[in-house]
PDB file of C-alpha atoms in Angstrom:
ATOM      1  CA  MET A 542      17.319 -35.851  -2.634  1.00 41.00           C
ATOM      2  CA  SER A 543      13.703 -34.780  -2.115  1.00 46.00           C
ATOM      3  CA  ALA A 544      12.490 -31.188  -2.293  1.00 49.00           C
ATOM      4  CA  LYS A 545      11.676 -29.394   0.953  1.00 48.00           C
ATOM      5  CA  ASP A 546       8.055 -29.271   2.001  1.00 52.00           C
ATOM      6  CA  PRO A 547       6.894 -25.596   2.014  1.00 44.00           C
ATOM      7  CA  LYS A 548       5.026 -26.286   5.275  1.00 47.00           C
ATOM      8  CA  ASP A 549       8.276 -27.405   6.912  1.00 50.00           C
ATOM      9  CA  THR A 550      10.014 -24.239   5.725  1.00 50.00           C
ATOM     10  CA  SER A 551       7.174 -22.073   7.046  1.00 53.00           C
ATOM     11  CA  SER A 552       7.249 -23.833  10.429  1.00 60.00           C
ATOM     12  CA  ALA A 553      11.003 -23.334  10.678  1.00 59.00           C
ATOM     13  CA  LYS A 554      10.632 -19.609   9.975  1.00 54.00           C
ATOM     14  CA  LEU A 555       7.956 -19.280  12.656  1.00 55.00           C
ATOM     15  CA  PHE A 556      10.163 -21.114  15.174  1.00 58.00           C
ATOM     16  CA  ILE A 557      13.080 -18.777  14.491  1.00 54.00           C
ATOM     17  CA  LYS A 558      10.867 -15.681  14.747  1.00 56.00           C
ATOM     18  CA  ARG A 559       9.445 -16.766  18.096  1.00 59.00           C
ATOM     19  CA  HIS A 560      12.612 -18.012  19.766  1.00 59.00           C
ATOM     20  CA  PHE A 561      15.366 -15.907  18.190  1.00 54.00           C
ATOM     21  CA  PRO A 562      13.810 -12.433  17.679  1.00 59.00           C
ATOM     22  CA  ARG A 563      17.169 -10.642  17.929  1.00 62.00           C
ATOM     23  CA  ILE A 564      18.589 -12.665  15.054  1.00 56.00           C
ATOM     24  CA  VAL A 565      15.507 -11.904  12.957  1.00 53.00           C
ATOM     25  CA  GLU A 566      15.822  -8.193  13.747  1.00 57.00           C
ATOM     26  CA  LEU A 567      19.511  -8.219  12.818  1.00 54.00           C
ATOM     27  CA  GLN A 568      18.682  -9.856   9.494  1.00 55.00           C
ATOM     28  CA  ARG A 569      16.054  -7.189   8.818  1.00 58.00           C
ATOM     29  CA  THR A 570      18.476  -4.402   9.659  1.00 55.00           C
ATOM     30  CA  ILE A 571      21.133  -5.786   7.307  1.00 51.00           C
ATOM     31  CA  ARG A 572      18.645  -6.285   4.470  1.00 57.00           C
ATOM     32  CA  ARG A 573      17.231  -2.777   4.946  1.00 57.00           C
ATOM     33  CA  ALA A 574      20.686  -1.191   4.905  1.00 54.00           C
ATOM     34  CA  TRP A 575      21.525  -3.073   1.695  1.00 48.00           C
ATOM     35  CA  ARG A 576      18.269  -1.996   0.040  1.00 58.00           C
ATOM     36  CA  ARG A 577      18.754   1.603   1.153  1.00 57.00           C
ATOM     37  CA  ARG A 578      22.168   1.676  -0.533  1.00 54.00           C
ATOM     38  CA  LEU A 579      20.668   0.085  -3.663  1.00 56.00           C
ATOM     39  CA  LEU A 580      17.705   2.495  -3.883  1.00 60.00           C
ATOM     40  CA  SER A 581      19.103   5.781  -2.622  1.00 66.00           C
ATOM     41  CA  GLY A 582      19.677   8.419  -5.267  1.00 73.00           C
ATOM     42  CA  LYS A 583      17.453   6.818  -7.892  1.00 84.00           C
ATOM     43  CA  PRO A 584      14.435   8.755  -9.192  1.00 88.00           C
ATOM     44  CA  ARG A 585      11.133   7.385  -7.846  1.00 89.00           C
ATOM     45  CA  ASP A 586       9.731   6.614 -11.287  1.00 91.00           C
ATOM     46  CA  GLU A 587      12.837   4.604 -12.160  1.00 91.00           C
ATOM     47  CA  VAL A 588      12.724   2.685  -8.861  1.00 90.00           C
ATOM     48  CA  PHE A 589       9.095   1.622  -9.225  1.00 89.00           C
ATOM     49  CA  ARG A 590       9.396   0.917 -12.941  1.00 91.00           C
ATOM     50  CA  GLU A 591      12.293  -1.469 -12.268  1.00 89.00           C
ATOM     51  CA  ILE A 592      10.254  -3.195  -9.550  1.00 85.00           C
ATOM     52  CA  PHE A 593       7.315  -3.587 -11.957  1.00 84.00           C
ATOM     53  CA  GLN A 594       9.440  -4.812 -14.851  1.00 84.00           C
ATOM     54  CA  GLY A 595      11.294  -7.284 -12.650  1.00 80.00           C
ATOM     55  CA  GLY A 596       8.157  -8.640 -10.976  1.00 74.00           C
ATOM     56  CA  ARG A 597       9.758  -7.946  -7.616  1.00 72.00           C
ATOM     57  CA  TRP A 598       6.585  -7.746  -5.558  1.00 69.00           C
ATOM     58  CA  GLY A 599       6.626 -11.534  -5.558  1.00 74.00           C
ATOM     59  CA  SER A 600       3.207 -12.587  -6.845  1.00 87.00           C
ATOM     60  CA  ARG A 601       2.340 -14.745  -9.856  1.00 89.00           C
ATOM     61  CA  GLU A 602      -1.247 -13.513  -9.763  1.00 95.00           C
ATOM     62  CA  SER A 603      -0.705  -9.733  -9.646  1.00 93.00           C
ATOM     63  CA  VAL A 604       2.289  -7.588 -10.546  1.00 88.00           C
ATOM     64  CA  SER A 605       1.232  -5.371  -7.638  1.00 91.00           C
ATOM     65  CA  GLY A 606       2.194  -8.100  -5.170  1.00 89.00           C
ATOM     66  CA  ARG A 607       0.638 -10.675  -2.865  1.00 91.00           C
ATOM     67  CA  GLY A 608      -1.447  -8.052  -1.083  1.00 92.00           C
ATOM     68  CA  SER A 609      -3.345  -7.505  -4.340  1.00 94.00           C
ATOM     69  CA  GLU A 610      -4.252 -11.151  -4.838  1.00 95.00           C
ATOM     70  CA  LEU A 611      -7.941 -12.027  -4.664  1.00 96.00           C
ATOM     71  CA  ALA A 612      -7.527 -14.143  -1.541  1.00 95.00           C
ATOM     72  CA  GLN A 613      -5.954 -11.218   0.331  1.00 95.00           C
ATOM     73  CA  THR A 614      -8.603  -8.728  -0.742  1.00 97.00           C
ATOM     74  CA  GLU A 615     -11.735 -10.806  -0.173  1.00 97.00           C
ATOM     75  CA  THR A 616     -12.802  -8.906   2.957  1.00 97.00           C
ATOM     76  CA  LEU A 617     -11.896  -5.586   1.406  1.00 97.00           C
ATOM     77  CA  ARG A 618     -13.918  -6.292  -1.732  1.00 97.00           C
ATOM     78  CA  LEU A 619     -16.952  -7.070   0.385  1.00 97.00           C
ATOM     79  CA  GLU A 620     -16.732  -4.172   2.859  1.00 98.00           C
ATOM     80  CA  LEU A 621     -15.241  -1.256   0.911  1.00 98.00           C
ATOM     81  CA  PRO A 622     -18.402  -0.430  -1.118  1.00 98.00           C
ATOM     82  CA  ALA A 623     -20.476  -0.280   2.075  1.00 97.00           C
ATOM     83  CA  LEU A 624     -17.993   2.109   3.688  1.00 98.00           C
ATOM     84  CA  LEU A 625     -18.008   4.398   0.649  1.00 98.00           C
ATOM     85  CA  LYS A 626     -21.813   4.408   0.661  1.00 98.00           C
ATOM     86  CA  GLN A 627     -21.873   5.189   4.375  1.00 97.00           C
ATOM     87  CA  ILE A 628     -19.838   8.387   3.898  1.00 98.00           C
ATOM     88  CA  GLY A 629     -21.678   9.383   0.706  1.00 98.00           C
ATOM     89  CA  ALA A 630     -18.645   9.166  -1.583  1.00 98.00           C
ATOM     90  CA  ASN A 631     -19.217   9.707  -5.306  1.00 98.00           C
ATOM     91  CA  SER A 632     -15.617  10.105  -6.473  1.00 98.00           C
ATOM     92  CA  ILE A 633     -12.448   8.238  -5.561  1.00 98.00           C
ATOM     93  CA  LEU A 634      -8.766   8.542  -6.416  1.00 98.00           C
ATOM     94  CA  ASP A 635      -6.908   5.237  -6.120  1.00 98.00           C
ATOM     95  CA  ALA A 636      -3.288   6.185  -5.455  1.00 98.00           C
ATOM     96  CA  ALA A 637      -1.523   4.014  -6.330  1.00 93.00           C
ATOM     97  CA  CYS A 638      -3.795   1.738  -8.356  1.00 97.00           C
ATOM     98  CA  GLY A 639      -1.172  -0.784  -9.502  1.00 95.00           C
ATOM     99  CA  ASP A 640      -2.497  -3.295 -12.016  1.00 96.00           C
ATOM    100  CA  PHE A 641      -6.167  -2.930 -10.928  1.00 98.00           C
ATOM    101  CA  HIS A 642      -6.258  -6.707 -10.424  1.00 97.00           C
ATOM    102  CA  TRP A 643      -8.493  -6.912  -7.366  1.00 97.00           C
ATOM    103  CA  MET A 644     -10.266  -3.624  -7.876  1.00 97.00           C
ATOM    104  CA  CYS A 645     -11.747  -4.785 -11.186  1.00 97.00           C
ATOM    105  CA  GLU A 646     -13.778  -7.280  -9.145  1.00 97.00           C
ATOM    106  CA  VAL A 647     -15.425  -4.544  -7.023  1.00 97.00           C
ATOM    107  CA  SER A 648     -18.536  -2.497  -7.719  1.00 96.00           C
ATOM    108  CA  LEU A 649     -17.641   0.622  -5.744  1.00 97.00           C
ATOM    109  CA  GLY A 650     -20.917   2.428  -6.302  1.00 97.00           C
ATOM    110  CA  VAL A 651     -19.240   5.761  -7.150  1.00 98.00           C
ATOM    111  CA  GLU A 652     -19.746   7.987 -10.180  1.00 98.00           C
ATOM    112  CA  GLN A 653     -16.034   8.640 -10.785  1.00 98.00           C
ATOM    113  CA  TYR A 654     -13.050   6.355 -10.245  1.00 98.00           C
ATOM    114  CA  VAL A 655      -9.528   7.497 -11.156  1.00 98.00           C
ATOM    115  CA  GLY A 656      -6.605   5.106 -10.801  1.00 98.00           C
ATOM    116  CA  ALA A 657      -3.194   6.769 -10.611  1.00 98.00           C
ATOM    117  CA  ASP A 658       0.265   5.216 -10.685  1.00 97.00           C
ATOM    118  CA  ILE A 659       3.826   6.371 -11.304  1.00 97.00           C
ATOM    119  CA  VAL A 660       4.555   3.520 -13.757  1.00 96.00           C
ATOM    120  CA  PRO A 661       3.404   4.477 -17.299  1.00 96.00           C
ATOM    121  CA  GLU A 662       3.338   0.878 -18.550  1.00 95.00           C
ATOM    122  CA  LEU A 663       0.885  -0.086 -15.807  1.00 95.00           C
ATOM    123  CA  ILE A 664      -1.410   2.808 -16.609  1.00 98.00           C
ATOM    124  CA  GLU A 665      -1.346   2.050 -20.345  1.00 98.00           C
ATOM    125  CA  ALA A 666      -2.246  -1.592 -19.689  1.00 97.00           C
ATOM    126  CA  ASN A 667      -5.058  -0.552 -17.335  1.00 98.00           C
ATOM    127  CA  ARG A 668      -6.449   1.841 -19.926  1.00 98.00           C
ATOM    128  CA  ARG A 669      -6.550  -0.903 -22.556  1.00 98.00           C
ATOM    129  CA  LYS A 670      -8.194  -3.454 -20.265  1.00 98.00           C
ATOM    130  CA  TYR A 671     -10.398  -1.513 -17.882  1.00 98.00           C
ATOM    131  CA  ALA A 672     -11.092   2.104 -18.931  1.00 98.00           C
ATOM    132  CA  ARG A 673     -14.725   3.039 -19.480  1.00 98.00           C
ATOM    133  CA  PRO A 674     -17.023   6.009 -18.763  1.00 98.00           C
ATOM    134  CA  GLY A 675     -16.614   6.931 -15.101  1.00 98.00           C
ATOM    135  CA  ARG A 676     -13.341   4.965 -14.831  1.00 98.00           C
ATOM    136  CA  GLU A 677     -10.022   6.371 -15.994  1.00 98.00           C
ATOM    137  CA  PHE A 678      -6.319   5.919 -15.339  1.00 98.00           C
ATOM    138  CA  ARG A 679      -3.596   8.541 -15.078  1.00 98.00           C
ATOM    139  CA  VAL A 680       0.180   8.571 -14.768  1.00 98.00           C
ATOM    140  CA  GLN A 681       0.865  10.505 -11.592  1.00 97.00           C
ATOM    141  CA  ASP A 682       3.581  10.806  -8.957  1.00 97.00           C
ATOM    142  CA  MET A 683       1.629  11.554  -5.788  1.00 97.00           C
ATOM    143  CA  VAL A 684       4.774  12.822  -4.095  1.00 97.00           C
ATOM    144  CA  ALA A 685       5.392  15.514  -6.714  1.00 97.00           C
ATOM    145  CA  THR A 686       1.898  16.345  -7.978  1.00 97.00           C
ATOM    146  CA  ARG A 687      -1.234  17.707  -6.304  1.00 98.00           C
ATOM    147  CA  PRO A 688      -4.307  15.790  -7.516  1.00 98.00           C
ATOM    148  CA  PRO A 689      -7.734  17.290  -8.247  1.00 98.00           C
ATOM    149  CA  ARG A 690     -10.378  17.178  -5.539  1.00 98.00           C
ATOM    150  CA  PHE A 691     -12.025  13.828  -4.762  1.00 98.00           C
ATOM    151  CA  ASP A 692     -14.418  12.708  -2.080  1.00 98.00           C
ATOM    152  CA  VAL A 693     -11.988   9.939  -1.090  1.00 98.00           C
ATOM    153  CA  ILE A 694      -8.311   9.284  -1.750  1.00 98.00           C
ATOM    154  CA  LEU A 695      -7.598   5.566  -1.381  1.00 98.00           C
ATOM    155  CA  CYS A 696      -3.940   4.962  -0.587  1.00 98.00           C
ATOM    156  CA  ARG A 697      -3.691   1.220   0.036  1.00 98.00           C
ATOM    157  CA  ASP A 698      -0.288  -0.514   0.234  1.00 96.00           C
ATOM    158  CA  CYS A 699       1.441   2.628  -1.032  1.00 96.00           C
ATOM    159  CA  LEU A 700       2.757   4.791   1.800  1.00 98.00           C
ATOM    160  CA  VAL A 701       4.400   1.656   3.195  1.00 97.00           C
ATOM    161  CA  HIS A 702       6.799   1.823   0.219  1.00 95.00           C
ATOM    162  CA  LEU A 703       7.780   5.484   0.673  1.00 96.00           C
ATOM    163  CA  SER A 704      10.327   7.307   2.807  1.00 95.00           C
ATOM    164  CA  PHE A 705       9.096   9.604   5.571  1.00 97.00           C
ATOM    165  CA  ALA A 706       9.943  12.657   3.457  1.00 96.00           C
ATOM    166  CA  ASP A 707       8.020  11.314   0.460  1.00 97.00           C
ATOM    167  CA  ILE A 708       5.032  10.389   2.653  1.00 98.00           C
ATOM    168  CA  ARG A 709       4.890  13.908   4.079  1.00 98.00           C
ATOM    169  CA  ALA A 710       5.007  15.382   0.564  1.00 98.00           C
ATOM    170  CA  ALA A 711       2.237  13.059  -0.648  1.00 98.00           C
ATOM    171  CA  LEU A 712       0.034  13.850   2.351  1.00 98.00           C
ATOM    172  CA  GLN A 713       0.511  17.576   1.790  1.00 98.00           C
ATOM    173  CA  ASN A 714      -0.558  17.171  -1.839  1.00 98.00           C
ATOM    174  CA  PHE A 715      -3.626  15.213  -0.739  1.00 98.00           C
ATOM    175  CA  GLN A 716      -4.573  17.913   1.771  1.00 98.00           C
ATOM    176  CA  ASP A 717      -3.903  20.754  -0.674  1.00 98.00           C
ATOM    177  CA  SER A 718      -6.228  19.082  -3.194  1.00 98.00           C
ATOM    178  CA  GLY A 719      -9.241  19.895  -1.027  1.00 98.00           C
ATOM    179  CA  SER A 720     -10.277  16.242  -0.973  1.00 98.00           C
ATOM    180  CA  GLU A 721     -12.491  15.159   1.915  1.00 98.00           C
ATOM    181  CA  TYR A 722     -11.268  11.753   3.128  1.00 98.00           C
ATOM    182  CA  LEU A 723      -8.101   9.650   3.155  1.00 98.00           C
ATOM    183  CA  LEU A 724      -8.452   5.857   3.278  1.00 98.00           C
ATOM    184  CA  ALA A 725      -4.978   4.466   3.910  1.00 98.00           C
ATOM    185  CA  THR A 726      -3.174   1.334   5.067  1.00 98.00           C
ATOM    186  CA  THR A 727      -2.251   1.310   8.742  1.00 98.00           C
ATOM    187  CA  MET A 728      -1.079  -1.449  11.093  1.00 97.00           C
ATOM    188  CA  THR A 729      -2.367  -0.833  14.584  1.00 95.00           C
ATOM    189  CA  SER A 730      -0.010  -3.159  16.495  1.00 95.00           C
ATOM    190  CA  ILE A 731       3.199  -1.502  15.252  1.00 96.00           C
ATOM    191  CA  ARG A 732       4.911   0.390  18.082  1.00 96.00           C
ATOM    192  CA  ASN A 733       7.580   2.256  16.117  1.00 96.00           C
ATOM    193  CA  ASN A 734       7.632   3.590  12.557  1.00 97.00           C
ATOM    194  CA  GLU A 735      10.886   3.100  10.636  1.00 94.00           C
ATOM    195  CA  ASP A 736      12.185   5.254   7.807  1.00 94.00           C
ATOM    196  CA  ILE A 737      13.205   3.591   4.537  1.00 93.00           C
ATOM    197  CA  ALA A 738      14.331   4.479   1.037  1.00 91.00           C
ATOM    198  CA  SER A 739      11.366   4.778  -1.306  1.00 93.00           C
ATOM    199  CA  GLY A 740      10.865   1.459  -3.074  1.00 91.00           C
ATOM    200  CA  ASP A 741      11.503  -0.645   0.024  1.00 91.00           C
ATOM    201  CA  TRP A 742       8.739  -1.798   2.409  1.00 92.00           C
ATOM    202  CA  ARG A 743       7.825  -1.674   6.073  1.00 93.00           C
ATOM    203  CA  GLY A 744       4.587  -1.543   7.967  1.00 96.00           C
ATOM    204  CA  LEU A 745       3.258   1.775   9.285  1.00 98.00           C
ATOM    205  CA  ASN A 746       1.049   2.798  12.166  1.00 98.00           C
ATOM    206  CA  LEU A 747      -0.205   6.192  11.012  1.00 98.00           C
ATOM    207  CA  GLN A 748      -1.263   7.159  14.537  1.00 98.00           C
ATOM    208  CA  LEU A 749       2.366   7.167  15.670  1.00 98.00           C
ATOM    209  CA  ALA A 750       5.173   9.665  15.055  1.00 98.00           C
ATOM    210  CA  PRO A 751       6.186  11.153  12.729  1.00 98.00           C
ATOM    211  CA  PHE A 752       2.588  11.233  11.375  1.00 98.00           C
ATOM    212  CA  SER A 753       0.494  11.315  14.561  1.00 98.00           C
ATOM    213  CA  PHE A 754      -2.884  10.847  12.890  1.00 98.00           C
ATOM    214  CA  PRO A 755      -5.892  11.000  15.221  1.00 98.00           C
ATOM    215  CA  ALA A 756      -8.011   7.905  15.808  1.00 98.00           C
ATOM    216  CA  PRO A 757      -9.639   6.893  12.501  1.00 98.00           C
ATOM    217  CA  ILE A 758     -13.318   7.490  11.834  1.00 98.00           C
ATOM    218  CA  ALA A 759     -13.530   3.886  10.671  1.00 98.00           C
ATOM    219  CA  LEU A 760     -11.111   0.958  10.562  1.00 98.00           C
ATOM    220  CA  LEU A 761     -11.539  -1.822   8.023  1.00 98.00           C
ATOM    221  CA  ASN A 762      -9.453  -4.846   9.023  1.00 98.00           C
ATOM    222  CA  GLU A 763      -8.408  -6.752   5.888  1.00 97.00           C
ATOM    223  CA  ARG A 764      -7.935 -10.112   7.682  1.00 96.00           C
ATOM    224  CA  CYS A 765      -4.530 -10.394   6.079  1.00 95.00           C
ATOM    225  CA  THR A 766      -2.900 -13.842   6.147  1.00 94.00           C
ATOM    226  CA  GLU A 767       0.424 -12.858   4.572  1.00 90.00           C
ATOM    227  CA  ALA A 768       3.751 -13.507   6.328  1.00 83.00           C
ATOM    228  CA  ASP A 769       2.368 -16.471   8.262  1.00 82.00           C
ATOM    229  CA  GLY A 770      -0.231 -14.307   9.960  1.00 85.00           C
ATOM    230  CA  ALA A 771       2.214 -11.641  11.144  1.00 87.00           C
ATOM    231  CA  TRP A 772       0.101  -8.778   9.708  1.00 90.00           C
ATOM    232  CA  THR A 773      -3.356  -9.616  11.005  1.00 95.00           C
ATOM    233  CA  ASP A 774      -3.690  -5.984  12.116  1.00 96.00           C
ATOM    234  CA  LYS A 775      -3.371  -4.672   8.545  1.00 97.00           C
ATOM    235  CA  SER A 776      -6.297  -2.327   7.998  1.00 98.00           C
ATOM    236  CA  LEU A 777      -7.617   0.575   5.986  1.00 98.00           C
ATOM    237  CA  GLY A 778      -8.142   3.578   8.245  1.00 98.00           C
ATOM    238  CA  LEU A 779     -10.494   6.404   7.291  1.00 98.00           C
ATOM    239  CA  TRP A 780      -9.641   9.995   8.196  1.00 98.00           C
ATOM    240  CA  ARG A 781     -10.836  13.431   7.205  1.00 98.00           C
ATOM    241  CA  LEU A 782      -7.838  15.008   5.527  1.00 98.00           C
ATOM    242  CA  SER A 783      -8.512  18.208   7.465  1.00 98.00           C
ATOM    243  CA  SER A 784      -7.902  16.322  10.738  1.00 98.00           C
ATOM    244  CA  ILE A 785      -4.420  15.100   9.774  1.00 98.00           C
ATOM    245  CA  PRO A 786      -1.519  17.171  11.169  1.00 97.00           C
ATOM    246  CA  ARG A 787       0.489  19.032   8.539  1.00 93.00           C
ATOM    247  CA  GLY A 788       4.256  18.920   8.266  1.00 76.00           C
TER     248      GLY A 788
END
């Protein structure tokens, strides 16, 4: 019996998504309910440590997941330094920095880079491999801790893993820090934001309720090819933190 061709499997998934959307949505609802039961009540640091230790983000190249692979960050690596230069940024907080896999390939052009993550083992590994003058790594729970002031807080592929309540707490900490800009993942074609248990995943459109961000100052489309092209709208949006509604 021969193994299935991955292309055939991908084509079958696309066919089901296009012709049986209600079945796909039901599957998503069931999976989300199961994950919510699994994750609810666990401390955030324990949830994300278990994900890291189990390699659950699903990438052989980066423990931070497929979105951190070099192929998925090619556009970002080319365009992010130009955006930071355009706004005159000299300091950046990367929350959460993950394993620094793709970021180590970028010359950001800033004087201070701080990578923060809730998983201590990730931060320790990053310190050993990548720390140098002007580049440091800190253990930090953005939901529970207010960071120092930075010109830019980069929050890529992070809020999408947090509950609404945890996102609101993180945003409040960012705003209370006095930092100037937020550069965060947003998906412009999403029409409804769903709540999840922290540690799960769903896409977010930050301009919709319950966040209601204004139009971004800039929008950097990542040209994402994950999920058979379902997330081609995945972008980094740039906002002044002072323009983001509180609460």
